[in-house]
Amino acid sequence: MFEIFTVDFMQNALIAGTIVSLISGIIGSLIVVNRMVFLAGGIAHTSYGGIGFAIFFGLPIFLGASIFAIVASVLMAFLTLKYKERVDTFIGLIWATGMAIGVILIDLTPGYNVDLMSYLFGSILVVETADIYTMLGVLAIILTVVIFGYRNILAVSYDSQYAHIRGLNVGLFYTLILVTSSIGIVMTMKVVGLILVIAMLTIPVFIAEKISSSLIGMMIYSGLISTFFTIIGLMVSYNYNLTTGATIILVSVVGMILFLVMQKSFKILKEEILLK
Amino acid sequence: MSKKILEIDNLTFNYDGANVLENINLSLNEKDFLAIIGPNGGGKSTLLKLILDILQTKNGKITINGQNPTQQLSHIGYVPQNTNINTSFPIKVIEVVLMGHISDKKPIFGYSDTEKACALGALSQVGIEEFANAKIGSLSGGQRQRVMIARALCNHPALLLLDEPTASIDVNGQKQIYELLKELNKHMTIVVVSHDISVTLNYANKVAYINKFLTLHSNISRFSTTPQNGHFCEVELMQMFRGKNV
Ligand SMILES: Nc1ncnc2c1ncn2[C@@H]1O[C@H](COP(=O)(O)OP(=O)(O)OP(=O)(O)O)[C@@H](O)[C@H]1O
Ligand SMILES: [Mg+2]
């Protein structure tokens, strides 16, 4: 069972999984409290266009995906601030357009036999050392933004109207939140893929929300819970030869159900003790 | 002669439709205490939002201390009418209050001890310091309203705007808050939107009735201090205003 800690590619997977779990815990919290889950889905799918773009022009995949994700998030921040009521429509639009661009560009790339599955369901087992450095870099950027911008990010997320009258540049910080999230989304996709990225971003946050009373607490708990699920998921998928991303998500879902059941039983137990 | 703090000239406003406010003129001096009354949909909240630069209009002019509202935002405190926004947000009461701070010397991260002490002070002024570390969603509606008042006090504003601040606060709490406003009024200008006329009139020195148009009454002391038979109700007061051609 524990031999995975000694197998070479599994060591890389464990390190990458941990870093990405911390990333997804932090930005997942930001995404959930800002009610941007659907938007996050849109950005993830748009970045598929970036993958096609990178393959067509022979660029690094991460670069292509990040460029598309960042451009999409700046655009969406602008549209959200300007036309609040129409946001859903715009998200649907970038979602489909990004995907379509990706598919067409890959079609147009001569002789490219792309392993679509690895983008849809993640490819954590093939991370290289260079990928790990990229992930560390992204984690560092996200931590910097969150630590130094904490009070402003908190103010804009909780009550943007009040933040505005306190003289804060709401548009700037909203864009910063979205752009930071978008890079994190691209990283998270590396582990669980496009299809499952939303689950990885929201399930740990769902649990963390119930046990934390501040945003920073939520980020820390989500990161730790997510790391826990990822490691368990990796171990299970290695031992039973299952698709890693999907296994991580199923482990998370089971974890969430266990948590809810435990929470409920504690409540009942407490009430019974109080009654006696 | 006291100094002018707020001046509104010929202000007209609409939300892509018929005018909500028309030809508003208003002038407040330092240490004025203005009560705003009027029917639902009369435009009271809209006027406050215009003063706060949350809404903008090209028709008319608002100046605060002789400047544009944007340049004076740091001197204004605001308690919004709807205090039930985002109640599931993971944020502590003290953090909400700390949002009110604007200090030019912000620490690199987190909050300074002075800011925290000040926020706790504001919470104890509104009588809920024991909830400082509670999650905002775990408070009752009235308690949450007090948090919003504490947040508005946090930056020691020169002009304090409150939009129905005691709408869900119990009777004792209302008295406590109006006594607090009276105390604060010694060194700041206060504008309260309220339907609790009986309470408000004991504290205000000016009353404005807003229903698209604004009618101002200064010098209201003659009818505010002598509630001969019970207290004033808003309907009677509105009738008085109507009598004076609104
Ligand atoms: N965001 C908005 N978009 C469009 N119309 C609005 C908006 N907010 C308010 N209105 C309209 O403007 C008018 C004035 O609203 P306002 O909120 O200023 O009234 P109010 O005097 O504060 O009422 P209340 O006593 O109910 O708080 C109403 O007719 C309302 O329908
Ligand atoms: Mg109102």
Coordinates of C-alpha atoms and ligand atoms in Angstrom, one line a residue:
Chain A
M1 CA 0.0 0.0 0.0
F2 CA 2.7 2.5 1.0
E3 CA 5.2 1.6 -1.7
I4 CA 3.8 4.5 -3.7
F5 CA 6.0 6.8 -1.6
T6 CA 9.1 5.1 -3.1
V7 CA 8.1 4.7 -6.7
D8 CA 9.7 7.6 -8.7
F9 CA 6.8 8.9 -10.7
M10 CA 4.4 8.5 -7.8
Q11 CA 6.7 10.7 -5.7
N12 CA 6.4 13.4 -8.3
A13 CA 2.6 12.8 -8.4
L14 CA 2.4 13.1 -4.6
I15 CA 4.4 16.4 -4.5
A16 CA 2.4 17.9 -7.4
G17 CA -0.9 16.7 -5.9
T18 CA -0.1 18.4 -2.6
I19 CA 0.9 21.7 -4.2
V20 CA -2.1 21.7 -6.4
S21 CA -4.4 20.8 -3.5
L22 CA -3.2 23.8 -1.6
I23 CA -3.7 26.0 -4.7
S24 CA -7.2 24.6 -5.3
G25 CA -8.1 25.0 -1.6
I26 CA -7.2 28.7 -1.6
I27 CA -8.8 29.7 -4.9
G28 CA -11.7 27.3 -4.4
S29 CA -12.5 29.3 -1.3
L30 CA -12.3 32.6 -3.2
I31 CA -14.5 31.2 -6.0
V32 CA -17.2 29.9 -3.7
V33 CA -17.5 33.0 -1.5
N34 CA -17.6 35.2 -4.6
R35 CA -20.3 32.9 -6.1
M36 CA -18.2 32.4 -9.2
V37 CA -18.4 28.6 -9.5
F38 CA -20.1 28.8 -12.9
L39 CA -17.6 31.4 -14.0
A40 CA -14.8 29.1 -12.9
G41 CA -16.3 26.4 -15.2
G42 CA -16.3 28.9 -18.0
I43 CA -12.7 29.8 -17.6
A44 CA -11.7 26.2 -17.3
H45 CA -13.4 25.4 -20.6
T46 CA -12.0 28.5 -22.3
S47 CA -8.5 27.4 -21.4
Y48 CA -9.1 24.3 -23.5
G49 CA -8.9 26.7 -26.4
G50 CA -5.5 27.7 -25.1
I51 CA -4.5 24.0 -25.2
G52 CA -5.4 23.8 -28.8
F53 CA -3.6 27.1 -29.5
A54 CA -0.5 25.8 -27.8
I55 CA -0.5 22.6 -29.7
F56 CA -1.1 24.3 -33.0
F57 CA 1.7 26.8 -32.5
G58 CA 4.0 24.4 -30.7
L59 CA 4.0 26.3 -27.5
P60 CA 4.1 24.8 -23.9
I61 CA 0.6 23.7 -23.1
F62 CA 0.6 25.4 -19.7
L63 CA 1.5 28.7 -21.3
G64 CA -1.3 28.5 -23.9
A65 CA -3.9 27.4 -21.4
S66 CA -2.9 30.2 -19.0
I67 CA -2.9 32.9 -21.6
F68 CA -6.5 31.9 -22.6
A69 CA -7.6 31.7 -19.0
I70 CA -6.2 35.0 -18.1
V71 CA -7.6 36.8 -21.1
A72 CA -11.0 35.2 -20.4
S73 CA -10.9 36.2 -16.8
V74 CA -10.0 39.9 -17.5
L75 CA -12.8 40.0 -20.1
M76 CA -15.3 38.4 -17.7
A77 CA -14.3 40.8 -14.9
F78 CA -14.9 43.7 -17.2
L79 CA -18.3 42.3 -18.4
T80 CA -19.4 41.4 -14.8
L81 CA -18.6 44.9 -13.6
K82 CA -20.4 46.5 -16.5
Y83 CA -23.4 44.2 -17.2
K84 CA -24.1 42.4 -14.0
E85 CA -27.5 40.9 -15.0
R86 CA -26.1 39.4 -18.3
V87 CA -23.2 37.5 -16.8
D88 CA -24.7 34.0 -17.3
T89 CA -25.0 34.6 -21.0
F90 CA -21.4 35.7 -21.4
I91 CA -20.1 32.8 -19.4
G92 CA -22.0 30.4 -21.6
L93 CA -20.5 32.1 -24.6
I94 CA -16.8 32.0 -23.6
W95 CA -17.4 28.4 -22.3
A96 CA -18.5 27.1 -25.8
T97 CA -16.2 29.4 -27.8
G98 CA -13.1 28.4 -26.0
M99 CA -13.9 24.7 -26.3
A100 CA -14.7 25.0 -30.0
I101 CA -11.4 26.9 -30.7
G102 CA -9.5 24.2 -29.0
V103 CA -11.1 21.4 -30.9
I104 CA -10.7 23.1 -34.3
L105 CA -7.1 24.1 -33.7
I106 CA -6.2 20.5 -32.7
D107 CA -8.0 19.3 -35.9
L108 CA -5.9 21.7 -37.9
T109 CA -2.6 20.5 -36.4
P110 CA -1.1 18.1 -38.9
G111 CA -0.3 14.6 -37.5
Y112 CA -1.2 15.4 -33.9
N113 CA -2.7 12.5 -32.2
V114 CA -3.8 14.2 -29.0
D115 CA -4.6 12.2 -25.9
L116 CA -7.8 14.0 -25.2
M117 CA -8.4 12.0 -22.1
S118 CA -5.4 13.5 -20.3
Y119 CA -6.9 16.9 -20.6
L120 CA -10.4 15.8 -19.7
F121 CA -9.4 13.7 -16.7
G122 CA -6.0 15.0 -15.8
S123 CA -2.5 13.6 -16.1
I124 CA -0.9 13.8 -12.7
L125 CA 1.0 10.6 -13.2
V126 CA 3.1 12.1 -15.9
V127 CA 4.1 15.4 -14.2
E128 CA 7.8 16.2 -14.7
T129 CA 10.1 18.1 -12.3
A130 CA 9.7 21.2 -14.5
D131 CA 5.9 21.0 -13.9
I132 CA 6.5 20.9 -10.2
Y133 CA 8.5 24.1 -10.4
T134 CA 5.7 25.8 -12.4
M135 CA 3.2 24.7 -9.7
L136 CA 5.4 26.0 -6.9
G137 CA 5.6 29.3 -8.8
V138 CA 1.9 29.5 -9.1
L139 CA 1.4 28.7 -5.5
A140 CA 3.8 31.4 -4.5
I141 CA 2.0 34.0 -6.7
I142 CA -1.4 33.0 -5.2
L143 CA 0.0 33.1 -1.6
T144 CA 1.5 36.6 -2.3
V145 CA -1.8 37.9 -3.6
V146 CA -3.9 36.4 -0.8
I147 CA -1.6 37.4 2.0
F148 CA -0.8 40.9 1.0
G149 CA -4.2 41.7 -0.5
Y150 CA -6.2 39.9 2.2
R151 CA -8.1 42.7 3.7
N152 CA -9.0 44.3 0.4
I153 CA -10.0 40.9 -1.2
L154 CA -12.1 40.2 1.9
A155 CA -13.8 43.6 1.7
V156 CA -14.5 43.3 -2.1
S157 CA -15.8 39.7 -1.7
Y158 CA -18.0 40.4 1.3
D159 CA -19.5 43.8 0.5
S160 CA -18.2 45.4 -2.7
Q161 CA -20.5 48.4 -2.3
Y162 CA -19.0 49.3 1.0
A163 CA -15.6 48.6 -0.3
H164 CA -16.3 51.2 -2.9
I165 CA -17.3 53.9 -0.5
R166 CA -14.2 53.1 1.5
G167 CA -12.3 54.3 -1.5
L168 CA -11.2 50.9 -2.7
N169 CA -10.8 50.2 -6.4
V170 CA -13.3 47.4 -6.5
G171 CA -12.8 46.7 -10.3
L172 CA -9.1 46.2 -9.8
F173 CA -9.4 43.8 -6.9
Y174 CA -12.3 41.9 -8.5
T175 CA -10.1 41.4 -11.6
L176 CA -7.2 40.4 -9.4
I177 CA -9.3 37.8 -7.7
L178 CA -10.5 36.4 -11.1
V179 CA -7.0 36.4 -12.7
T180 CA -5.4 34.7 -9.7
S181 CA -8.2 32.1 -9.7
S182 CA -7.8 31.4 -13.4
I183 CA -4.2 30.5 -13.1
G184 CA -5.1 28.2 -10.2
I185 CA -7.8 26.6 -12.3
V186 CA -5.4 25.8 -15.0
M187 CA -3.1 24.2 -12.5
T188 CA -5.9 22.2 -10.9
M189 CA -6.9 20.9 -14.3
K190 CA -3.5 19.3 -14.6
V191 CA -4.4 17.0 -11.7
V192 CA -8.1 16.2 -12.2
G193 CA -8.8 17.5 -15.7
L194 CA -11.3 19.7 -17.3
I195 CA -14.3 17.6 -16.4
L196 CA -13.6 17.3 -12.7
V197 CA -12.0 20.6 -11.9
I198 CA -15.2 22.2 -10.4
A199 CA -15.6 19.2 -8.0
M200 CA -12.0 19.6 -6.8
L201 CA -12.5 23.3 -6.3
T202 CA -15.7 23.1 -4.4
I203 CA -15.9 19.8 -2.4
P204 CA -13.1 20.6 0.1
V205 CA -14.5 24.1 0.4
F206 CA -17.9 22.8 1.2
I207 CA -16.5 20.9 4.2
A208 CA -14.2 23.7 5.3
E209 CA -17.1 26.2 5.2
K210 CA -18.8 24.3 8.0
I211 CA -15.8 24.4 10.3
S212 CA -14.4 27.9 9.7
S213 CA -15.5 31.3 10.7
S214 CA -13.2 33.4 8.5
L215 CA -12.1 33.4 4.9
I216 CA -8.5 32.7 5.8
G217 CA -9.5 29.7 8.0
M218 CA -11.6 28.4 5.1
M219 CA -8.6 28.6 2.8
I220 CA -6.3 26.7 5.2
Y221 CA -8.9 24.0 6.0
S222 CA -9.8 23.6 2.3
G223 CA -6.1 23.2 1.4
L224 CA -5.5 20.6 4.0
I225 CA -8.7 18.7 3.3
S226 CA -8.0 18.7 -0.4
T227 CA -4.4 17.5 0.2
F228 CA -5.8 14.6 2.3
F229 CA -8.3 13.6 -0.4
T230 CA -5.6 13.8 -3.1
I231 CA -3.1 11.6 -1.3
I232 CA -5.8 9.0 -0.5
G233 CA -7.0 9.2 -4.1
L234 CA -3.5 8.7 -5.4
M235 CA -3.0 5.7 -3.2
V236 CA -6.3 4.1 -4.1
S237 CA -5.8 4.7 -7.9
Y238 CA -2.3 3.3 -7.8
N239 CA -3.3 0.1 -6.0
Y240 CA -6.4 -0.6 -8.1
N241 CA -5.1 0.8 -11.3
L242 CA -7.9 3.4 -11.7
T243 CA -7.9 6.8 -13.4
T244 CA -6.3 9.1 -10.9
G245 CA -8.4 12.3 -11.3
A246 CA -11.7 10.4 -11.1
T247 CA -10.5 8.5 -8.1
I248 CA -9.5 11.7 -6.3
I249 CA -13.0 13.1 -6.9
L250 CA -14.8 10.0 -5.7
V251 CA -12.7 9.9 -2.6
S252 CA -13.6 13.5 -2.0
V253 CA -17.3 12.8 -2.4
V254 CA -17.1 9.8 0.0
G255 CA -15.2 12.0 2.4
M256 CA -17.9 14.7 2.2
I257 CA -20.7 12.2 2.8
L258 CA -18.8 10.8 5.8
F259 CA -18.3 14.3 7.2
L260 CA -21.9 15.1 6.9
V261 CA -23.0 11.9 8.5
M262 CA -20.6 12.5 11.4
Q263 CA -21.7 16.0 11.8
K264 CA -25.3 14.9 12.0
S265 CA -24.6 12.2 14.5
F266 CA -22.6 14.5 16.7
K267 CA -25.5 16.9 16.7
I268 CA -28.0 14.2 17.7
L269 CA -25.7 12.9 20.3
K270 CA -25.2 16.3 21.8
E271 CA -28.9 16.9 21.9
E272 CA -29.5 13.6 23.7
I273 CA -26.8 14.4 26.2
L274 CA -28.4 17.9 26.8
L275 CA -31.8 16.3 27.2
K276 CA -30.5 14.0 30.0
Chain B
M1 CA -22.2 80.6 12.1
S2 CA -21.6 76.9 11.5
K3 CA -19.9 75.5 8.4
K4 CA -21.7 73.9 5.5
I5 CA -20.9 70.3 5.1
L6 CA -23.4 69.0 2.5
E7 CA -24.9 71.0 -0.4
I8 CA -27.3 69.5 -3.0
D9 CA -28.3 71.7 -5.9
N10 CA -31.1 71.0 -8.3
L11 CA -30.6 67.2 -8.3
T12 CA -32.7 65.0 -10.5
F13 CA -32.2 61.3 -10.9
N14 CA -33.8 58.3 -12.7
Y15 CA -33.0 54.6 -13.0
D16 CA -33.6 54.3 -16.8
G17 CA -37.2 55.4 -16.4
A18 CA -39.3 58.1 -14.8
N19 CA -37.6 60.4 -12.4
V20 CA -37.2 59.0 -8.9
L21 CA -35.9 62.3 -7.5
E22 CA -36.7 65.7 -9.0
N23 CA -35.2 69.1 -8.2
I24 CA -33.7 68.2 -4.9
N25 CA -32.1 71.1 -3.0
L26 CA -30.7 70.5 0.5
S27 CA -28.1 72.2 2.6
L28 CA -26.7 70.8 5.9
N29 CA -24.4 72.5 8.3
E30 CA -21.9 70.8 10.6
K31 CA -23.6 69.1 13.6
D32 CA -27.0 69.1 11.9
F33 CA -29.2 66.1 12.7
L34 CA -31.5 65.5 9.7
A35 CA -34.3 63.0 9.8
I36 CA -35.6 61.8 6.4
I37 CA -39.1 60.4 6.2
G38 CA -41.4 59.5 3.3
P39 CA -43.3 56.6 1.8
N40 CA -41.8 53.4 0.5
G41 CA -40.3 54.0 -2.9
G42 CA -40.1 57.7 -2.3
G43 CA -36.4 57.9 -3.1
K44 CA -34.8 58.1 0.3
S45 CA -32.3 55.4 -0.2
T46 CA -31.6 56.6 -3.7
L47 CA -30.7 60.0 -2.3
L48 CA -28.2 58.5 0.2
K49 CA -26.6 56.4 -2.6
L50 CA -26.2 59.6 -4.7
I51 CA -24.5 61.3 -1.8
L52 CA -22.2 58.3 -1.4
D53 CA -21.3 58.2 -5.1
I54 CA -22.7 54.7 -5.4
L55 CA -25.1 56.2 -7.9
Q56 CA -24.2 59.0 -10.2
T57 CA -26.3 61.6 -12.1
K58 CA -25.5 64.3 -14.5
N59 CA -28.4 66.5 -13.5
G60 CA -27.6 68.5 -10.5
K61 CA -24.7 68.8 -8.2
I62 CA -23.7 67.4 -4.8
T63 CA -20.8 68.8 -2.8
I64 CA -19.4 67.7 0.5
N65 CA -17.1 70.1 2.3
G66 CA -17.0 72.0 -1.0
Q67 CA -15.7 68.9 -3.0
N68 CA -17.0 66.1 -5.1
P69 CA -18.3 63.2 -3.1
T70 CA -15.6 60.9 -4.4
Q71 CA -13.0 63.0 -2.8
Q72 CA -14.8 63.1 0.5
L73 CA -15.7 59.4 0.9
S74 CA -13.2 58.9 3.7
H75 CA -15.2 61.4 5.8
I76 CA -18.5 59.6 5.4
G77 CA -20.0 56.7 7.3
Y78 CA -22.9 54.7 6.0
V79 CA -25.3 52.1 7.3
P80 CA -27.1 50.5 4.4
Q81 CA -30.8 49.7 4.6
N82 CA -30.3 46.0 3.7
T83 CA -28.0 44.5 6.3
N84 CA -28.8 40.9 5.2
I85 CA -26.4 40.7 2.4
N86 CA -24.1 37.7 2.2
T87 CA -25.0 36.2 5.5
S88 CA -23.5 32.9 4.7
F89 CA -20.1 34.5 4.1
P90 CA -17.3 33.1 6.4
I91 CA -16.4 36.4 8.1
K92 CA -16.2 37.4 11.8
V93 CA -18.1 40.3 13.2
I94 CA -14.9 42.1 14.0
E95 CA -13.7 41.7 10.4
V96 CA -16.9 43.3 9.2
V97 CA -16.3 46.3 11.5
L98 CA -12.7 46.5 10.4
M99 CA -13.8 47.0 6.8
G100 CA -14.9 50.5 8.0
H101 CA -11.3 51.4 8.5
I102 CA -9.3 53.4 6.1
S103 CA -5.9 54.3 7.5
D104 CA -3.3 55.7 5.3
K105 CA -0.7 53.6 7.1
K106 CA -2.1 50.2 6.6
P107 CA 0.1 47.4 7.9
I108 CA 1.6 45.1 5.2
F109 CA -0.9 42.4 6.1
G110 CA -3.6 41.9 8.6
Y111 CA -4.8 44.7 10.8
S112 CA -2.9 46.9 13.2
D113 CA -3.6 46.9 17.0
T114 CA -5.0 50.4 16.9
E115 CA -7.5 49.4 14.2
K116 CA -8.6 46.3 16.2
A117 CA -8.9 48.4 19.4
C118 CA -11.0 50.9 17.5
A119 CA -13.2 48.3 16.0
L120 CA -13.8 46.7 19.4
G121 CA -14.6 50.1 20.8
A122 CA -17.2 50.7 18.1
L123 CA -18.7 47.3 18.9
S124 CA -19.0 48.1 22.5
Q125 CA -20.6 51.5 21.7
V126 CA -23.4 49.6 20.0
G127 CA -23.5 47.0 22.8
I128 CA -22.4 43.8 21.1
E129 CA -18.7 43.5 21.9
E130 CA -19.2 40.0 23.1
F131 CA -20.0 38.9 19.6
A132 CA -16.7 40.2 18.1
N133 CA -15.5 36.7 17.2
A134 CA -18.8 35.3 16.1
K135 CA -19.5 34.5 12.5
I136 CA -21.7 37.2 11.0
G137 CA -24.3 34.7 9.9
S138 CA -24.9 33.5 13.4
L139 CA -26.2 36.9 14.6
S140 CA -29.8 38.0 14.7
G141 CA -31.1 40.7 12.3
G142 CA -31.0 43.3 14.9
Q143 CA -27.5 42.4 16.1
R144 CA -26.3 42.5 12.5
Q145 CA -27.7 46.0 12.1
R146 CA -25.7 47.0 15.1
V147 CA -22.6 45.6 13.5
M148 CA -23.2 47.8 10.5
I149 CA -23.6 50.8 12.7
A150 CA -20.3 49.9 14.4
R151 CA -18.6 49.6 11.0
A152 CA -19.9 53.1 10.0
L153 CA -18.4 54.6 13.2
C154 CA -15.1 53.0 12.7
N155 CA -13.5 55.7 10.7
H156 CA -14.8 58.6 12.8
P157 CA -16.8 60.2 9.9
A158 CA -17.7 63.8 9.8
L159 CA -21.0 62.9 8.1
L160 CA -22.9 59.8 9.1
L161 CA -25.7 58.5 6.9
L162 CA -28.0 55.8 8.3
D163 CA -30.7 54.2 6.2
E164 CA -33.3 52.8 8.6
P165 CA -30.7 51.8 11.1
T166 CA -33.1 50.6 13.8
A167 CA -35.7 48.9 11.6
S168 CA -35.2 45.5 13.3
I169 CA -33.8 46.6 16.6
D170 CA -35.8 46.2 19.8
V171 CA -37.2 49.1 21.8
N172 CA -34.4 49.4 24.3
G173 CA -31.9 49.0 21.6
Q174 CA -33.4 51.8 19.6
K175 CA -33.3 54.1 22.5
Q176 CA -29.7 53.1 23.1
I177 CA -28.7 53.8 19.5
Y178 CA -30.5 57.1 19.3
E179 CA -28.8 58.2 22.5
L180 CA -25.5 57.1 20.9
L181 CA -26.3 59.2 17.8
K182 CA -27.1 62.2 20.0
E183 CA -23.7 61.8 21.6
L184 CA -22.0 61.5 18.3
N185 CA -24.0 64.5 17.0
K186 CA -21.9 66.7 19.2
H187 CA -19.1 66.3 16.7
M188 CA -20.6 65.0 13.5
T189 CA -23.4 65.6 11.1
I190 CA -26.1 62.9 11.1
V191 CA -28.7 61.9 8.5
V192 CA -31.1 59.2 9.4
V193 CA -33.8 57.7 7.2
S194 CA -36.4 56.5 9.6
H195 CA -40.1 55.6 9.9
D196 CA -39.9 55.8 13.7
I197 CA -40.9 59.4 13.8
S198 CA -41.7 59.5 17.4
V199 CA -38.1 58.6 18.3
T200 CA -36.4 60.6 15.5
L201 CA -38.1 63.9 16.2
N202 CA -36.6 64.0 19.7
Y203 CA -33.2 64.0 18.3
A204 CA -33.3 65.7 14.9
N205 CA -33.1 69.5 14.3
K206 CA -34.3 69.2 10.7
V207 CA -36.8 66.9 9.0
A208 CA -37.0 66.2 5.2
Y209 CA -40.0 64.6 3.6
I210 CA -39.0 62.9 0.4
N211 CA -41.5 61.6 -2.2
K212 CA -39.8 62.4 -5.5
F213 CA -39.6 66.0 -4.3
L214 CA -38.0 67.1 -1.0
T215 CA -39.5 69.4 1.5
L216 CA -37.4 70.5 4.4
H217 CA -38.4 71.6 7.8
S218 CA -35.9 73.3 10.0
N219 CA -36.7 74.3 13.5
I220 CA -39.0 71.4 14.3
S221 CA -38.5 71.7 18.0
R222 CA -41.9 73.2 18.5
F223 CA -43.7 70.0 17.7
S224 CA -41.1 67.5 18.5
T225 CA -40.7 68.0 22.2
T226 CA -44.4 68.1 23.3
P227 CA -46.1 64.9 22.3
Q228 CA -49.3 65.8 24.1
N229 CA -51.4 62.8 23.3
G230 CA -49.1 59.9 22.8
H231 CA -46.5 60.3 20.0
F232 CA -46.4 61.5 16.5
C233 CA -47.0 58.9 13.9
E234 CA -45.7 59.2 10.4
V235 CA -49.1 59.6 8.8
E236 CA -49.9 62.7 10.9
L237 CA -46.6 64.2 10.1
M238 CA -46.9 63.6 6.4
Q239 CA -50.3 65.3 6.5
M240 CA -48.7 68.3 8.2
F241 CA -46.1 68.4 5.4
R242 CA -48.8 68.0 2.7
G243 CA -50.7 70.9 4.2
K244 CA -47.6 73.0 3.4
N245 CA -47.9 72.2 -0.3
V246 CA -45.6 69.3 -1.0
Ligands
LIG1 N1 -31.7 49.5 -8.6 C1 -32.8 50.0 -9.0 N2 -33.2 49.9 -10.3 C2 -34.3 50.5 -10.7 N3 -35.2 51.1 -9.9 C3 -34.9 51.3 -8.6 C4 -33.7 50.7 -8.1 N4 -33.7 51.0 -6.8 C5 -34.8 51.7 -6.5 N5 -35.5 51.9 -7.6 C6 -36.8 52.6 -7.7 O1 -36.6 53.9 -7.2 C7 -37.6 54.4 -6.4 C8 -37.1 54.8 -5.1 O2 -36.5 53.8 -4.4 P1 -35.8 54.0 -3.0 O3 -35.1 52.7 -2.6 O4 -34.9 55.2 -3.0 O5 -37.0 54.2 -2.0 P2 -37.0 54.5 -0.5 O6 -37.6 55.8 -0.2 O7 -35.7 54.2 0.1 O8 -38.1 53.4 0.0 P3 -38.2 52.4 1.3 O9 -38.9 53.2 2.3 O10 -39.0 51.3 0.8 O11 -36.8 52.1 1.7 C9 -38.6 53.2 -6.3 O12 -39.7 53.4 -7.1 C10 -37.8 52.0 -6.8 O13 -38.7 51.1 -7.5
MG2 MG -35.0 52.7 1.4

